[in-house]
């Protein structure tokens, strides 16, 4: 991961042969500048998505706090009921009481569990935000497929137009690697894990704001699907 972070700061233009004096060199340099600008726009879009105001998560945390208070009140009520039992169950320990509560209200307990565990969102063994940025900005395969472009030639148009408009799609784990089903699936699996409990309100807020700012264009996260 250190190497990947370091590689993001390399200026590929410095690795090119100095041919800026001729037309081919200028065209090559312009191509690199255009690619870098496109990558920067993708990174900006992803950053806006990740930094959007997450109203859905705030709502979930409020519900979580409310559920915990209700659960604590129900357990205390259960303790009070047991303590008045004439059969001497009042001598049972607290752990047994909690087990009785879970067995008495199994459905409610299972409904409460996802809300209680939602606090774990973001507490993983890797940087979720950086993984999302890397996958969405660097791993989507936008290279054109020459074979598909040749098939599309039946529709007419210039060769460059056909080549730019027909893309292979899929995802890769690093540049210039295979974009087959295997790599696409495990890249999407990593994206899903890094998005752990991103709520629909969060996505809706971002995409609505993005469409207002950019006249209805879709962001990188939307184009992925």
Short mmCIF file of C-alpha atoms in Angstrom, two decimals:
data_model
loop_
_atom_site.label_atom_id
_atom_site.label_comp_id
_atom_site.label_asym_id
_atom_site.label_seq_id
_atom_site.Cartn_x
_atom_site.Cartn_y
_atom_site.Cartn_z
CA UNK A 1 0.00 0.00 0.00
CA UNK A 2 2.93 2.33 0.64
CA UNK A 3 4.07 1.81 -2.94
CA UNK A 4 0.59 2.56 -4.26
CA UNK A 5 0.42 5.77 -2.23
CA UNK A 6 3.86 6.79 -3.49
CA UNK A 7 2.99 5.97 -7.09
CA UNK A 8 0.09 8.42 -7.03
CA UNK A 9 2.57 11.29 -6.73
CA UNK A 10 4.70 10.33 -9.74
CA UNK A 11 4.53 12.67 -12.69
CA UNK A 12 4.42 10.43 -15.73
CA UNK A 13 5.31 13.35 -18.00
CA UNK A 14 8.80 13.32 -16.52
CA UNK A 15 9.22 9.75 -17.82
CA UNK A 16 8.50 10.70 -21.44
CA UNK A 17 11.19 11.30 -24.01
CA UNK A 18 11.68 15.01 -24.66
CA UNK A 19 9.89 15.35 -27.99
CA UNK A 20 7.98 18.54 -27.27
CA UNK A 21 9.61 20.16 -30.28
CA UNK A 22 7.64 18.21 -32.87
CA UNK A 23 3.94 17.73 -33.52
CA UNK A 24 3.89 14.13 -32.26
CA UNK A 25 5.49 15.19 -29.00
CA UNK A 26 2.98 17.99 -28.47
CA UNK A 27 0.10 15.62 -29.21
CA UNK A 28 1.47 13.08 -26.73
CA UNK A 29 1.87 15.72 -24.03
CA UNK A 30 -1.68 16.98 -24.62
CA UNK A 31 -2.98 13.42 -24.31
CA UNK A 32 -1.27 13.02 -20.95
CA UNK A 33 -2.63 16.38 -19.75
CA UNK A 34 -6.15 15.40 -20.80
CA UNK A 35 -5.88 12.05 -19.00
CA UNK A 36 -4.58 13.72 -15.84
CA UNK A 37 -7.42 16.27 -15.94
CA UNK A 38 -9.98 13.48 -16.31
CA UNK A 39 -8.49 11.60 -13.34
CA UNK A 40 -8.53 14.78 -11.23
CA UNK A 41 -12.20 15.35 -12.07
CA UNK A 42 -12.97 11.77 -11.04
CA UNK A 43 -11.11 12.25 -7.75
CA UNK A 44 -13.00 15.49 -7.09
CA UNK A 45 -16.32 13.74 -7.73
CA UNK A 46 -15.44 10.88 -5.38
CA UNK A 47 -14.25 13.32 -2.70
CA UNK A 48 -17.56 15.20 -2.95
CA UNK A 49 -19.44 11.91 -2.57
CA UNK A 50 -17.45 10.80 0.48
CA UNK A 51 -17.61 14.20 2.20
CA UNK A 52 -21.33 14.77 1.66
CA UNK A 53 -23.46 15.46 4.72
CA UNK A 54 -24.64 12.01 5.82
CA UNK A 55 -28.11 12.66 7.22
CA UNK A 56 -28.90 8.94 7.08
CA UNK A 57 -26.08 8.05 9.46
CA UNK A 58 -27.07 10.77 11.94
CA UNK A 59 -30.62 9.42 11.89
CA UNK A 60 -29.35 5.89 12.51
CA UNK A 61 -27.22 7.00 15.48
CA UNK A 62 -30.24 8.75 17.00
CA UNK A 63 -32.34 5.61 16.56
CA UNK A 64 -29.55 3.54 18.05
CA UNK A 65 -29.46 5.70 21.18
CA UNK A 66 -33.24 5.54 21.49
CA UNK A 67 -33.24 1.74 21.09
CA UNK A 68 -30.58 1.33 23.76
CA UNK A 69 -32.54 3.44 26.23
CA UNK A 70 -35.71 1.45 25.51
CA UNK A 71 -33.82 -1.83 25.88
CA UNK A 72 -32.31 -0.75 29.20
CA UNK A 73 -35.76 0.25 30.48
CA UNK A 74 -37.24 -3.10 29.45
CA UNK A 75 -34.44 -5.04 31.18
CA UNK A 76 -34.89 -3.00 34.36
CA UNK A 77 -38.60 -3.69 34.22
CA UNK A 78 -37.83 -7.37 33.78
CA UNK A 79 -35.51 -7.30 36.82
CA UNK A 80 -38.21 -5.62 38.88
CA UNK A 81 -40.76 -8.26 37.84
CA UNK A 82 -38.39 -11.13 38.63
CA UNK A 83 -37.46 -9.66 42.01
CA UNK A 84 -41.12 -9.86 43.05
CA UNK A 85 -41.41 -13.51 42.03
CA UNK A 86 -42.27 -15.74 44.98
CA UNK A 87 -40.28 -18.69 43.58
CA UNK A 88 -36.94 -17.13 44.47
CA UNK A 89 -35.80 -16.37 40.92
CA UNK A 90 -34.59 -13.03 42.26
CA UNK A 91 -31.34 -14.77 43.25
CA UNK A 92 -30.41 -15.39 39.60
CA UNK A 93 -27.51 -13.37 38.30
CA UNK A 94 -27.66 -10.53 35.81
CA UNK A 95 -26.34 -12.59 32.89
CA UNK A 96 -29.15 -15.11 33.32
CA UNK A 97 -31.68 -12.27 33.39
CA UNK A 98 -30.31 -10.92 30.13
CA UNK A 99 -30.54 -14.39 28.57
CA UNK A 100 -34.14 -14.66 29.76
CA UNK A 101 -34.87 -11.28 28.20
CA UNK A 102 -33.38 -12.33 24.86
CA UNK A 103 -35.37 -15.60 24.91
CA UNK A 104 -38.56 -13.81 25.91
CA UNK A 105 -38.28 -11.19 23.17
CA UNK A 106 -36.27 -12.95 20.41
CA UNK A 107 -37.83 -11.03 17.54
CA UNK A 108 -37.31 -7.65 19.17
CA UNK A 109 -33.76 -8.58 20.14
CA UNK A 110 -32.88 -9.49 16.53
CA UNK A 111 -34.41 -6.23 15.30
CA UNK A 112 -32.37 -4.27 17.82
CA UNK A 113 -29.09 -6.02 17.02
CA UNK A 114 -28.39 -4.37 13.58
CA UNK A 115 -29.06 -0.94 15.09
CA UNK A 116 -26.73 -1.59 18.02
CA UNK A 117 -24.02 -2.91 15.71
CA UNK A 118 -24.33 0.01 13.28
CA UNK A 119 -21.82 1.89 15.44
CA UNK A 120 -19.15 -0.42 13.96
CA UNK A 121 -19.52 1.23 10.53
CA UNK A 122 -16.16 2.67 9.59
CA UNK A 123 -14.28 0.81 12.31
CA UNK A 124 -12.46 -1.60 9.99
CA UNK A 125 -8.81 -2.65 9.62
CA UNK A 126 -8.21 -0.43 6.59
CA UNK A 127 -8.91 3.13 5.52
CA UNK A 128 -12.36 2.90 3.94
CA UNK A 129 -12.23 6.34 2.36
CA UNK A 130 -8.87 5.78 0.65
CA UNK A 131 -9.93 2.38 -0.66
CA UNK A 132 -13.07 3.87 -2.20
CA UNK A 133 -11.09 6.67 -3.81
CA UNK A 134 -8.59 4.18 -5.23
CA UNK A 135 -11.25 1.81 -6.60
CA UNK A 136 -13.50 4.49 -8.06
CA UNK A 137 -10.72 6.68 -9.48
CA UNK A 138 -8.10 4.15 -10.59
CA UNK A 139 -9.67 0.74 -11.08
CA UNK A 140 -12.55 1.39 -13.46
CA UNK A 141 -11.49 0.24 -16.89
CA UNK A 142 -12.22 2.94 -19.44
CA UNK A 143 -10.00 1.58 -22.19
CA UNK A 144 -11.67 1.13 -25.58
CA UNK A 145 -11.99 -2.32 -27.07
CA UNK A 146 -10.62 -2.39 -30.65
CA UNK A 147 -12.62 -5.53 -31.47
CA UNK A 148 -15.89 -3.93 -30.44
CA UNK A 149 -14.88 -0.76 -32.26
CA UNK A 150 -14.41 -2.74 -35.48
CA UNK A 151 -17.88 -4.24 -35.06
CA UNK A 152 -19.30 -0.78 -34.44
CA UNK A 153 -17.71 0.46 -37.67
CA UNK A 154 -20.79 -0.77 -39.51
CA UNK A 155 -22.60 2.22 -38.01
CA UNK A 156 -20.19 4.62 -39.74
CA UNK A 157 -18.29 7.56 -38.29
CA UNK A 158 -14.59 8.22 -37.87
CA UNK A 159 -12.27 5.61 -36.42
CA UNK A 160 -11.33 7.82 -33.45
CA UNK A 161 -14.99 8.40 -32.54
CA UNK A 162 -15.73 4.69 -32.58
CA UNK A 163 -12.61 3.92 -30.55
CA UNK A 164 -13.40 6.46 -27.83
CA UNK A 165 -17.09 5.64 -27.49
CA UNK A 166 -16.82 1.85 -27.15
CA UNK A 167 -15.32 0.84 -23.79
CA UNK A 168 -14.66 -2.59 -22.34
CA UNK A 169 -15.89 -1.76 -18.84
CA UNK A 170 -15.13 -3.92 -15.82
CA UNK A 171 -12.65 -3.24 -13.04
CA UNK A 172 -8.97 -4.01 -12.59
CA UNK A 173 -6.83 -4.33 -9.47
CA UNK A 174 -4.03 -2.21 -10.97
CA UNK A 175 -3.40 -0.48 -14.31
CA UNK A 176 -2.90 -2.57 -17.46
CA UNK A 177 -4.17 -5.78 -15.83
CA UNK A 178 -7.07 -8.03 -16.76
CA UNK A 179 -10.61 -6.74 -16.36
CA UNK A 180 -12.23 -10.18 -16.36
CA UNK A 181 -15.16 -11.26 -14.19
CA UNK A 182 -12.86 -12.45 -11.40
CA UNK A 183 -11.05 -9.12 -10.98
CA UNK A 184 -14.26 -7.11 -11.45
CA UNK A 185 -16.07 -9.13 -8.77
CA UNK A 186 -13.39 -8.91 -6.11
CA UNK A 187 -12.88 -5.18 -6.82
CA UNK A 188 -16.62 -4.66 -6.35
CA UNK A 189 -16.46 -6.79 -3.20
CA UNK A 190 -13.78 -4.50 -1.81
CA UNK A 191 -15.85 -1.46 -2.74
CA UNK A 192 -18.88 -2.96 -0.99
CA UNK A 193 -16.84 -3.61 2.16
CA UNK A 194 -15.42 -0.09 2.12
CA UNK A 195 -18.92 1.37 1.74
CA UNK A 196 -20.04 -0.51 4.89
CA UNK A 197 -23.36 1.05 5.86
CA UNK A 198 -23.38 4.04 3.52
CA UNK A 199 -27.03 4.98 3.69
CA UNK A 200 -29.39 5.77 0.85
CA UNK A 201 -30.05 9.25 2.21
CA UNK A 202 -26.34 9.96 1.88
CA UNK A 203 -26.24 8.84 -1.75
CA UNK A 204 -29.46 10.63 -2.64
CA UNK A 205 -28.16 13.86 -1.12
CA UNK A 206 -24.92 13.64 -3.10
CA UNK A 207 -26.40 12.73 -6.48
CA UNK A 208 -29.11 15.38 -6.29
CA UNK A 209 -26.54 18.03 -5.42
CA UNK A 210 -24.17 16.74 -8.12
CA UNK A 211 -26.87 16.89 -10.81
CA UNK A 212 -27.77 20.44 -9.79
CA UNK A 213 -24.14 21.55 -10.02
CA UNK A 214 -23.29 19.74 -13.26
CA UNK A 215 -26.49 19.94 -15.23
CA UNK A 216 -27.60 16.34 -14.81
CA UNK A 217 -24.28 14.60 -15.44
CA UNK A 218 -23.67 11.40 -13.53
CA UNK A 219 -20.79 11.10 -11.10
CA UNK A 220 -18.13 8.38 -11.09
CA UNK A 221 -19.90 6.45 -8.35
CA UNK A 222 -23.10 6.40 -10.40
CA UNK A 223 -21.34 5.47 -13.61
CA UNK A 224 -19.80 2.47 -11.87
CA UNK A 225 -23.20 0.80 -11.69
#
